XYZ file of C-alpha atoms in Angstrom:
685
model
C 12.691 34.367 -18.948
C 14.333 37.664 -17.902
C 11.969 37.991 -14.955
C 12.797 34.474 -13.796
C 16.423 35.061 -14.140
C 16.278 38.352 -12.235
C 14.239 36.686 -9.499
C 16.792 33.888 -9.260
C 19.684 36.305 -8.956
C 17.796 38.450 -6.460
C 16.943 35.410 -4.327
C 20.541 34.204 -4.418
C 21.860 37.628 -3.487
C 19.362 38.048 -0.624
C 20.306 34.607 0.726
C 23.966 35.467 0.503
C 23.529 38.816 2.279
C 21.767 37.051 5.123
C 24.599 34.549 5.267
C 27.151 37.350 5.324
C 25.381 39.103 8.144
C 25.163 35.949 10.191
C 28.858 35.020 9.871
C 31.132 34.961 12.882
C 34.002 37.321 13.102
C 36.513 34.652 12.271
C 34.426 33.195 9.424
C 35.557 33.463 5.774
C 32.996 36.209 5.190
C 33.497 38.008 8.430
C 34.856 41.576 8.564
C 35.542 43.839 5.644
C 38.370 41.717 4.157
C 41.622 42.935 2.634
C 41.661 45.589 -0.051
C 41.555 43.829 -3.416
C 44.009 46.274 -4.966
C 46.658 45.756 -2.372
C 46.599 42.132 -1.418
C 49.627 40.668 0.382
C 51.620 37.908 -1.407
C 51.836 35.718 1.649
C 48.976 34.704 3.936
C 49.516 35.478 7.620
C 49.257 31.789 8.351
C 52.437 31.188 6.375
C 54.610 33.599 8.305
C 57.166 31.675 10.324
C 56.192 31.913 14.020
C 58.818 32.869 16.523
C 61.003 29.893 17.445
C 59.921 27.891 14.401
C 62.343 24.988 13.936
C 62.786 23.728 10.322
C 63.336 20.097 9.671
C 66.609 18.946 8.196
C 66.777 19.611 4.451
C 68.185 17.360 1.746
C 70.867 19.551 0.124
C 71.572 17.231 -2.790
C 71.375 18.638 -6.306
C 68.058 18.752 -8.230
C 68.504 16.460 -11.243
C 66.507 17.531 -14.300
C 63.689 15.222 -15.405
C 60.152 15.641 -16.529
C 59.981 18.828 -14.405
C 62.288 21.555 -13.249
C 62.452 20.423 -9.607
C 64.204 23.553 -8.410
C 60.806 25.201 -8.610
C 59.677 23.280 -5.549
C 62.036 25.120 -3.253
C 60.620 28.426 -4.536
C 57.074 27.217 -3.964
C 57.541 26.899 -0.187
C 54.347 25.932 1.732
C 51.469 25.634 0.918
C 52.142 24.269 -2.518
C 49.565 21.526 -3.093
C 46.507 22.723 -5.067
C 46.853 26.206 -3.548
C 49.709 28.629 -2.850
C 49.829 31.152 -0.024
C 48.844 33.854 -2.488
C 45.954 31.706 -3.735
C 44.552 31.585 -0.229
C 44.940 35.375 0.132
C 43.014 35.843 -3.163
C 40.360 33.297 -2.166
C 39.699 34.894 1.174
C 39.403 38.237 -0.503
C 36.701 36.899 -2.798
C 34.795 35.460 0.139
C 34.840 38.739 2.044
C 32.270 41.490 2.199
C 30.609 42.633 -1.014
C 33.037 40.762 -3.258
C 31.259 37.557 -2.288
C 28.243 38.754 -4.390
C 30.341 38.259 -7.494
C 31.278 34.727 -6.413
C 27.995 33.409 -5.063
C 28.688 29.755 -5.879
C 32.161 29.882 -4.488
C 30.792 31.365 -1.307
C 28.178 28.662 -1.050
C 30.638 25.817 -1.470
C 33.028 27.439 0.940
C 30.271 27.645 3.539
C 29.423 23.963 3.020
C 33.053 23.018 3.650
C 33.219 25.073 6.822
C 29.957 23.545 8.059
C 31.376 20.035 7.413
C 34.550 20.875 9.223
C 32.518 22.050 12.245
C 31.030 18.537 12.389
C 34.278 16.745 11.757
C 36.135 18.718 14.433
C 33.825 17.105 16.983
C 34.084 13.552 15.580
C 36.003 11.378 18.039
C 36.185 8.207 15.881
C 39.778 7.016 16.019
C 41.745 6.471 12.815
C 42.830 2.878 13.061
C 43.147 -0.269 11.009
C 39.577 -1.615 10.402
C 39.360 -4.046 7.538
C 36.088 -4.927 5.772
C 34.520 -8.371 6.087
C 36.572 -9.825 3.257
C 39.855 -8.621 4.933
C 40.722 -6.711 1.749
C 40.298 -3.030 2.463
C 40.803 -0.306 5.029
C 39.272 2.211 2.633
C 36.567 3.520 4.911
C 39.063 4.513 7.594
C 41.404 6.092 5.015
C 38.531 8.079 3.682
C 37.437 9.138 7.142
C 40.942 10.449 7.776
C 41.025 12.250 4.422
C 37.587 13.752 5.023
C 38.550 15.189 8.364
C 42.074 16.269 7.449
C 41.118 17.976 4.141
C 38.008 19.765 5.421
C 39.587 20.900 8.677
C 42.815 22.015 7.021
C 40.682 24.071 4.584
C 38.639 25.602 7.402
C 41.859 26.479 9.278
C 43.289 28.207 6.152
C 40.116 30.181 5.590
C 39.214 31.169 9.155
C 42.457 30.916 11.057
C 40.503 29.264 13.898
C 42.911 27.077 15.859
C 40.270 24.463 16.705
C 40.598 23.168 13.175
C 44.420 23.120 13.434
C 44.221 21.148 16.684
C 41.952 18.544 15.017
C 44.374 18.291 12.109
C 47.266 17.732 14.542
C 45.333 15.026 16.401
C 44.343 13.211 13.214
C 47.851 13.395 11.788
C 49.267 11.716 14.891
C 46.545 9.008 14.733
C 47.210 8.303 11.093
C 51.014 8.359 11.434
C 50.991 6.185 14.514
C 49.637 3.279 12.412
C 52.286 0.645 11.608
C 51.467 0.975 7.940
C 48.711 2.259 5.701
C 47.646 -1.139 4.329
C 49.792 -1.350 1.169
C 48.183 -4.694 0.105
C 45.204 -2.479 -1.049
C 47.136 0.496 -2.263
C 44.041 2.680 -2.780
C 43.980 2.858 1.044
C 47.506 4.212 1.027
C 46.769 6.680 -1.727
C 43.684 8.274 -0.209
C 45.308 8.557 3.276
C 48.532 9.919 1.739
C 46.564 12.528 -0.189
C 44.830 13.792 2.991
C 47.946 13.659 5.158
C 50.065 15.433 2.505
C 47.559 18.281 2.108
C 47.169 18.720 5.830
C 50.952 18.768 6.345
C 51.411 21.217 3.486
C 48.494 23.589 4.260
C 49.106 23.671 8.032
C 52.925 23.495 7.821
C 53.744 26.622 9.887
C 51.074 25.751 12.479
C 52.502 22.331 13.169
C 55.222 21.707 15.731
C 58.603 20.216 14.867
C 57.759 16.756 16.243
C 54.530 16.510 14.313
C 56.092 17.606 11.014
C 58.959 15.157 11.409
C 56.602 12.271 12.230
C 54.383 13.066 9.220
C 57.195 13.573 6.768
C 58.809 10.233 7.635
C 55.471 8.436 7.363
C 54.746 9.930 3.966
C 58.147 8.843 2.812
C 57.969 5.302 4.173
C 54.298 4.468 3.617
C 53.638 6.297 0.314
C 56.781 7.404 -1.541
C 58.930 4.362 -0.957
C 56.025 1.907 -0.797
C 54.990 2.935 -4.377
C 58.358 1.913 -5.876
C 57.648 -0.734 -8.451
C 54.028 -1.162 -7.426
C 51.659 -2.637 -9.972
C 49.355 0.374 -9.937
C 51.887 2.062 -12.331
C 50.916 -0.433 -15.007
C 47.149 -0.386 -14.655
C 44.705 1.401 -16.929
C 41.879 2.722 -14.836
C 40.958 4.430 -11.593
C 43.648 2.567 -9.639
C 46.399 4.227 -11.571
C 44.866 7.650 -11.260
C 44.118 7.616 -7.540
C 47.345 5.982 -6.499
C 49.514 8.197 -8.697
C 47.860 11.374 -7.346
C 48.177 10.246 -3.711
C 51.846 9.223 -3.986
C 52.875 12.329 -5.958
C 51.065 14.556 -3.383
C 53.223 12.912 -0.698
C 56.412 13.355 -2.793
C 55.679 16.994 -3.569
C 54.762 17.922 0.017
C 58.053 16.529 1.402
C 60.355 16.951 -1.577
C 63.094 19.164 -0.066
C 63.647 16.566 2.688
C 64.106 13.531 0.445
C 64.843 14.749 -2.990
C 65.990 11.596 -4.837
C 63.232 9.355 -3.439
C 60.542 11.974 -4.173
C 61.900 12.671 -7.618
C 61.754 8.947 -8.485
C 58.223 8.623 -7.238
C 57.143 11.642 -9.309
C 58.933 10.434 -12.442
C 57.665 6.899 -12.127
C 54.169 8.106 -11.405
C 53.976 10.397 -14.407
C 55.416 7.739 -16.756
C 52.744 5.241 -15.764
C 49.955 7.806 -15.711
C 50.808 8.927 -19.220
C 50.305 5.404 -20.535
C 47.094 5.068 -18.558
C 45.760 8.400 -19.789
C 46.567 7.557 -23.394
C 44.028 4.750 -23.232
C 41.243 5.273 -20.713
C 39.540 8.254 -22.360
C 40.507 7.435 -25.918
C 39.313 8.341 -28.450
C 36.191 10.277 -27.477
C 36.128 10.652 -23.640
C 33.932 7.788 -22.524
C 35.193 5.931 -19.477
C 35.119 2.107 -19.456
C 34.478 1.768 -15.735
C 31.375 3.925 -15.775
C 29.730 6.746 -13.920
C 30.981 6.517 -10.334
C 34.449 5.404 -11.259
C 34.749 8.337 -13.662
C 34.254 10.655 -10.692
C 36.760 8.708 -8.584
C 39.570 8.363 -11.116
C 39.067 11.663 -12.901
C 38.700 13.542 -9.614
C 42.181 12.457 -8.530
C 43.557 12.989 -12.058
C 42.519 16.648 -12.229
C 43.815 17.125 -8.676
C 47.147 15.764 -9.845
C 47.144 18.135 -12.807
C 46.286 21.114 -10.576
C 49.126 20.283 -8.209
C 51.588 19.931 -11.081
C 50.532 23.169 -12.799
C 50.679 25.097 -9.550
C 54.216 24.107 -8.790
C 55.848 23.502 -12.161
C 53.694 25.627 -14.458
C 52.603 22.669 -16.582
C 50.707 19.368 -16.373
C 53.264 17.209 -18.101
C 50.895 17.305 -21.113
C 48.532 14.908 -19.384
C 45.707 17.216 -20.288
C 46.497 16.569 -23.959
C 45.694 12.874 -23.693
C 43.365 11.708 -26.436
C 39.734 12.074 -25.441
C 40.425 13.789 -22.096
C 39.209 17.163 -23.331
C 35.853 15.597 -24.354
C 35.243 13.578 -21.231
C 33.389 16.259 -19.331
C 30.731 16.438 -22.050
C 30.401 12.653 -21.823
C 29.713 12.988 -18.078
C 27.238 15.786 -18.629
C 25.187 13.307 -20.781
C 25.439 10.489 -18.185
C 22.506 11.756 -16.075
C 18.925 11.339 -17.276
C 15.941 13.613 -16.489
C 14.794 11.116 -13.880
C 17.847 12.200 -11.905
C 19.356 8.702 -12.247
C 22.640 7.949 -13.973
C 23.462 5.735 -16.910
C 24.651 2.926 -14.682
C 26.559 0.528 -16.849
C 29.359 -1.702 -15.383
C 30.250 -1.289 -11.702
C 30.035 2.465 -11.977
C 26.278 2.776 -11.403
C 25.150 4.903 -8.518
C 21.328 4.583 -8.782
C 20.860 8.327 -8.219
C 22.500 11.515 -9.393
C 25.523 12.537 -7.353
C 28.060 15.316 -7.173
C 30.621 15.181 -9.955
C 33.484 17.195 -8.434
C 35.785 17.012 -11.473
C 33.181 18.926 -13.514
C 34.203 22.122 -11.679
C 37.781 21.711 -12.867
C 36.668 21.171 -16.485
C 34.256 24.145 -16.400
C 37.025 26.436 -15.145
C 39.785 25.109 -17.404
C 37.559 25.028 -20.513
C 35.696 28.256 -19.542
C 32.448 26.501 -20.070
C 29.849 27.012 -17.365
C 27.363 24.751 -19.161
C 29.297 21.783 -17.851
C 27.962 22.706 -14.391
C 24.315 22.359 -15.357
C 23.784 19.194 -13.230
C 26.026 20.453 -10.433
C 24.154 23.762 -9.964
C 20.766 21.896 -10.163
C 21.794 19.684 -7.269
C 23.317 22.599 -5.387
C 20.123 24.661 -5.734
C 18.077 21.698 -4.521
C 20.302 21.349 -1.433
C 21.226 17.823 -2.568
C 24.765 18.372 -3.539
C 26.873 16.578 -0.958
C 25.695 15.055 2.329
C 28.085 15.044 5.195
C 28.052 11.228 5.290
C 28.686 10.742 1.594
C 32.020 9.728 0.093
C 32.107 12.977 -1.863
C 32.256 15.032 1.359
C 35.919 14.046 1.754
C 36.932 15.889 -1.416
C 34.528 18.848 -1.290
C 37.397 21.394 -0.589
C 38.647 20.647 -4.083
C 35.932 22.877 -5.587
C 37.150 26.219 -4.190
C 40.657 25.200 -5.374
C 39.275 24.492 -8.848
C 37.098 27.633 -9.322
C 39.046 30.210 -7.298
C 39.721 32.181 -10.502
C 36.583 31.200 -12.422
C 33.883 33.890 -12.399
C 30.551 32.780 -13.854
C 26.859 33.425 -13.395
C 25.282 30.349 -11.746
C 21.826 31.782 -12.319
C 22.175 31.926 -16.079
C 23.879 28.719 -17.225
C 23.013 27.963 -20.884
C 21.628 24.592 -21.745
C 23.830 22.542 -24.179
C 22.612 22.288 -27.780
C 23.683 18.699 -28.480
C 21.039 15.963 -28.085
C 23.200 12.949 -28.960
C 26.628 11.966 -27.652
C 28.525 8.826 -28.571
C 32.008 7.528 -27.985
C 33.969 4.736 -29.624
C 36.757 2.769 -28.031
C 36.683 -0.571 -26.122
C 33.469 0.316 -24.290
C 31.359 2.319 -26.758
C 28.290 4.107 -25.501
C 25.702 6.414 -26.981
C 23.317 8.730 -25.121
C 20.341 10.540 -26.555
C 18.038 13.080 -25.007
C 15.208 15.216 -26.271
C 16.155 18.274 -24.131
C 17.972 19.589 -21.137
C 15.158 20.754 -18.883
C 15.721 17.660 -16.736
C 11.998 17.226 -16.072
C 9.091 15.070 -17.183
C 9.045 16.724 -20.629
C 12.395 15.166 -21.549
C 13.130 11.635 -22.746
C 16.527 9.931 -22.432
C 18.222 6.735 -23.426
C 21.662 5.464 -22.640
C 22.989 2.630 -24.811
C 25.888 0.297 -23.897
C 27.964 -1.841 -26.207
C 31.635 -2.778 -25.811
C 33.928 -5.331 -24.234
C 34.504 -7.027 -20.920
C 37.169 -5.040 -19.036
C 37.795 -4.114 -15.431
C 34.560 -3.575 -13.461
C 32.567 -4.892 -16.409
C 29.238 -6.703 -16.440
C 27.769 -8.855 -19.230
C 25.743 -5.799 -20.229
C 26.433 -5.502 -23.960
C 23.337 -4.209 -25.734
C 21.703 -2.951 -22.516
C 19.989 0.414 -22.209
C 18.454 2.740 -19.681
C 15.366 4.761 -20.579
C 13.704 7.788 -18.967
C 10.321 9.293 -19.896
C 7.604 11.127 -18.010
C 10.132 11.910 -15.324
C 10.616 8.194 -14.437
C 13.146 5.508 -15.215
C 11.493 2.662 -17.053
C 14.545 0.623 -18.140
C 17.092 0.364 -15.365
C 20.403 -1.278 -14.391
C 21.389 -2.692 -11.033
C 24.137 -1.161 -8.970
C 26.948 -3.568 -8.295
C 26.685 -5.730 -5.153
C 28.739 -4.991 -2.139
C 32.368 -5.784 -3.037
C 33.510 -7.131 0.369
C 30.483 -9.310 0.743
C 30.867 -10.906 -2.636
C 34.623 -11.295 -2.324
C 34.093 -13.270 0.920
C 31.382 -15.469 -0.702
C 33.253 -16.244 -3.913
C 36.515 -16.883 -2.103
C 34.792 -19.386 0.136
C 33.950 -21.577 -2.870
C 37.299 -21.148 -4.632
C 36.386 -18.279 -6.922
C 37.362 -14.638 -7.385
C 35.016 -11.715 -7.805
C 37.723 -9.943 -9.836
C 38.231 -12.652 -12.434
C 36.705 -11.884 -15.866
C 37.341 -15.078 -17.775
C 34.432 -17.059 -19.205
C 34.249 -19.460 -16.227
C 34.624 -16.867 -13.522
C 32.143 -17.164 -10.690
C 31.576 -13.424 -11.073
C 29.059 -14.339 -13.772
C 27.173 -16.604 -11.398
C 25.730 -13.372 -9.822
C 22.571 -12.238 -11.597
C 23.567 -8.561 -11.349
C 26.684 -9.305 -13.301
C 25.164 -11.590 -15.937
C 23.324 -10.588 -19.077
C 20.242 -12.174 -17.432
C 20.346 -9.219 -14.979
C 20.373 -6.411 -17.624
C 18.101 -4.870 -20.205
C 19.414 -6.948 -23.125
C 18.934 -10.287 -24.863
C 19.305 -13.566 -23.080
C 19.669 -16.625 -25.349
C 18.554 -19.839 -23.746
C 20.204 -22.281 -26.137
C 23.821 -22.885 -27.216
C 25.833 -25.569 -28.937
C 28.355 -26.033 -26.099
C 31.226 -24.491 -28.062
C 32.091 -22.241 -25.143
C 32.602 -23.545 -21.670
C 30.305 -21.231 -19.770
C 28.506 -21.124 -16.412
C 25.111 -20.360 -17.939
C 23.607 -20.466 -21.413
C 22.660 -16.758 -20.943
C 26.318 -15.683 -20.724
C 27.790 -13.274 -23.190
C 31.253 -14.057 -24.454
C 33.709 -12.212 -22.219
C 36.539 -12.138 -24.774
C 34.328 -10.483 -27.443
C 34.148 -6.873 -28.496
C 30.821 -5.391 -29.724
C 31.149 -2.107 -31.595
C 28.640 0.648 -32.335
C 28.021 -0.032 -35.996
C 26.158 3.201 -36.783
C 24.915 6.396 -35.236
C 21.723 8.132 -36.357
C 22.100 11.870 -35.663
C 20.587 13.675 -38.684
C 16.876 13.473 -37.738
C 15.940 14.735 -34.282
C 12.798 12.590 -34.440
C 14.849 9.381 -34.797
C 18.139 9.778 -32.931
C 19.852 6.530 -32.004
C 22.588 4.001 -32.520
C 22.996 0.540 -33.972
C 25.133 -2.119 -32.240
C 26.756 -5.246 -33.703
C 26.297 -7.769 -30.823
C 27.219 -10.804 -32.971
C 30.496 -11.507 -31.178
C 28.867 -11.427 -27.778
C 26.404 -14.156 -28.819
C 28.445 -16.031 -31.379
C 27.664 -19.511 -29.977
C 23.891 -18.838 -29.891
C 23.192 -17.063 -33.182
C 24.705 -16.362 -36.535
C 24.375 -12.649 -36.171
C 22.702 -10.156 -33.800
C 22.159 -6.477 -34.529
C 20.362 -4.110 -32.157
C 19.193 -0.608 -33.115
C 17.808 1.736 -30.460
C 16.157 5.027 -31.262
C 14.245 7.770 -29.537
C 11.343 8.314 -31.968
C 9.257 11.487 -32.336
C 10.920 12.747 -29.099
C 8.396 10.714 -27.112
C 8.989 6.981 -27.252
C 11.647 4.276 -27.574
C 12.017 1.841 -30.424
C 14.377 -1.165 -30.122
C 14.902 -3.197 -33.376
C 16.661 -6.569 -33.049
C 17.692 -8.395 -36.318
C 18.734 -11.908 -35.405
C 19.720 -14.898 -37.648
C 19.745 -18.285 -36.041
C 22.607 -20.675 -36.738
C 22.177 -23.455 -39.267
C 21.022 -26.519 -37.405
C 20.322 -24.673 -34.160
C 17.125 -22.908 -33.065
C 17.722 -19.650 -31.231
C 15.444 -19.472 -28.189
C 15.662 -16.082 -26.509
C 14.203 -13.725 -24.035
C 14.060 -10.001 -24.618
C 14.456 -8.562 -21.100
C 14.020 -5.017 -19.780
C 14.676 -4.478 -16.097
C 12.260 -1.943 -14.712
C 11.541 -0.239 -11.397
C 7.837 -0.380 -12.250
C 6.153 -2.958 -9.973
C 2.702 -2.904 -11.621
C 2.944 -4.840 -14.924
C -0.082 -6.053 -16.856
C 0.568 -8.534 -19.650
C -1.927 -8.890 -22.467
C -2.076 -10.075 -26.078
C -0.701 -6.771 -27.366
C 2.128 -6.334 -24.934
C 2.674 -5.077 -21.405
C 1.424 -2.032 -19.557
C 3.935 -0.732 -16.984
C 2.777 1.620 -14.205
C 4.680 3.594 -11.585
C 3.977 6.768 -9.608
C 0.724 7.389 -11.449
C 2.332 7.158 -14.924
C 2.038 4.382 -17.541
C 3.950 3.011 -20.514
C 2.916 0.508 -23.191
C 5.426 -2.061 -24.359
C 4.555 -3.722 -27.728
C 6.422 -6.089 -29.998
C 6.082 -7.200 -33.572
C 8.129 -9.556 -35.738
C 8.759 -10.240 -39.392
C 9.066 -14.057 -39.864
C 9.530 -16.800 -37.335
C 7.342 -17.532 -34.382
C 5.378 -14.627 -32.946
C 7.018 -13.258 -29.809
C 5.025 -13.770 -26.608
C 4.928 -10.866 -24.186
C 5.862 -11.810 -20.650
C 6.947 -10.411 -17.303
C 9.152 -11.978 -14.711
C 10.533 -11.306 -11.281
C 14.161 -10.375 -11.348
C 15.500 -13.437 -9.523
C 18.007 -16.205 -9.644
C 16.890 -18.823 -12.218
C 15.922 -22.200 -10.732
C 18.317 -24.130 -12.992
C 21.393 -22.171 -11.770
C 23.487 -23.628 -8.988
C 22.203 -22.760 -5.536
C 24.299 -20.054 -3.951
C 23.591 -18.831 -0.401
C 22.415 -15.256 -0.690
C 24.434 -14.428 -3.761
C 21.666 -12.378 -5.352
C 20.226 -10.074 -2.682
C 18.590 -6.805 -3.598
C 16.948 -7.973 -6.826
C 14.147 -5.477 -6.537
C 13.303 -4.820 -10.231
C 10.730 -6.564 -12.367
C 11.443 -7.695 -15.923
C 9.199 -6.794 -18.846
C 9.750 -8.362 -22.219
C 8.949 -11.252 -24.481
C 10.047 -14.748 -25.562
C 10.530 -16.183 -29.022
C 12.204 -19.022 -30.880
C 13.899 -18.402 -34.195
C 13.983 -21.575 -36.339
C 17.468 -22.714 -37.394
C 18.825 -20.728 -40.316
C 16.033 -18.107 -40.230
C 16.355 -14.367 -39.897
C 13.788 -12.407 -37.835
C 13.401 -8.705 -37.243
C 11.842 -7.858 -33.879
C 10.562 -4.329 -33.269
C 9.809 -3.392 -29.627
C 8.359 -0.041 -28.671
C 7.857 1.548 -25.260
C 5.380 4.402 -25.503
C 3.798 6.681 -22.907
C 0.078 6.313 -22.205
C -1.174 9.843 -21.817
């Protein structure tokens, strides 16, 4: 182990030295850098140039509120995420031999500079360009944010004016727009975040006309547009993203419009406190899932960093119930196959950068939280220049500028089981943290139907032999489905029992690794007999964490299927650290047989059904699915294509991209009877 560690460090150090030697003179690692014992307090980019004309200031009194707003005047520019002194310190750490002590920081910095070198040549205009449903301008807002943030960072680090000129050009294009599309306020928030940071970080390099134009646009399109907006009352990523974007705009321009900015900040924090008291409570799991955790939490920690940098505190947002545990939740959300636990709309199909993890690692002084991040970084798979994460990559140096850790010696976590209660309970079990074919993993979903939900109660994902055997679909394209549902009088964002959202296989229980009952008594007005009850809550009834050879959880799914069965309990365990066992205890209603399908979505395309069960094969590896039952009719193993059932209403191309197969079984439980089904999925070695 020591030899491997030494080799890893030596390899990283050699690579870094080669990078240092190849840097241009104006690069962040060029030259000898300032003396660490005598660093200036102000970066040279923040010295007022000769003839600098300041905008007119609002001289009204700072009224006390959540914060001491007089501190903003002292903060000067830059003040968002980083101060002038922070940039001096950062550049010192990236210079000369000091970079050897901050290898990961150096690598991320270099990635941002390389991105900026591409973005500075991008001639795509920033303009209104709505998606096919006419709902969003998000892609253009994110393009602007990506270029502004990365180029502003590159200018701060290198001083190269080419980045400043690109920032100026993009600021003018963004601020020449009539508005920033307030009907979909996420567009406003992301654009405001990028414009505010560029304005703040490049303040003394921008001319008077540009600063005036930008300040007025931030006031009109973000600060004032947010007044009374519904995002203040939402509990999810919308609140987090919009609050951070608007407060960034208010903080950047505060001294020019004190009362309006103060109101935006006070209103934003008030709404965000309510949101934060619920979305991670009580244990840190996030109802909207994997991808939305990154989105909402990324902006949340950015907001906290801005507040702490200026006011010296985070308005106690960091003390919200469950928030301190949420990074560990996210650490468990990736299986050894490299795929995420993709419940609800948050699924991403493949592992991706989780930028907020850097903030948590630094603030909790826990490098282990970066296990997945460093793995992706070392594999050169961290962030592609075309990915959505590229727009926020400069956050990482801001988060870890004072965090010194050894990326070549990150300790594996000791926990093997993580579970969280709340409205959307989940449990995740793994046999180890090597993230290779020797590890097994299962993610178990229970819960309720909230924003971005699917009918996926009782579903699970399962990794073994380095492959994913039980999977979950990623959500369909929003704009495409919005257009299709609107055309027939429906709404993709309605979650009531009769919503046409559930007429999409990927949203229905029929499109998940869970139970699908094929009979009901008509007591609930539903689209399909396979529907789960959207108003129901299904808790985790028990967690099994004392025996490492039988880790798992038990779910009470009765409320989800209350019109189809008397009660439904599902227990999922990883047994002997090698295979999965799913036990379903189901009692049929008096006077009503319960006909059901046990369905497991699988990427395996080669399925062989026999009397004993099903053999699943993919990439030269095989698993055996077997089922037994106590009482009732014997379950019949079966496999199906994942497709729209023939007895559902015909919908033109509503279910595209159904690429998985389904492995499982069918059975009918006689009325009033109770049957225990035990299904195992074991590796064939």
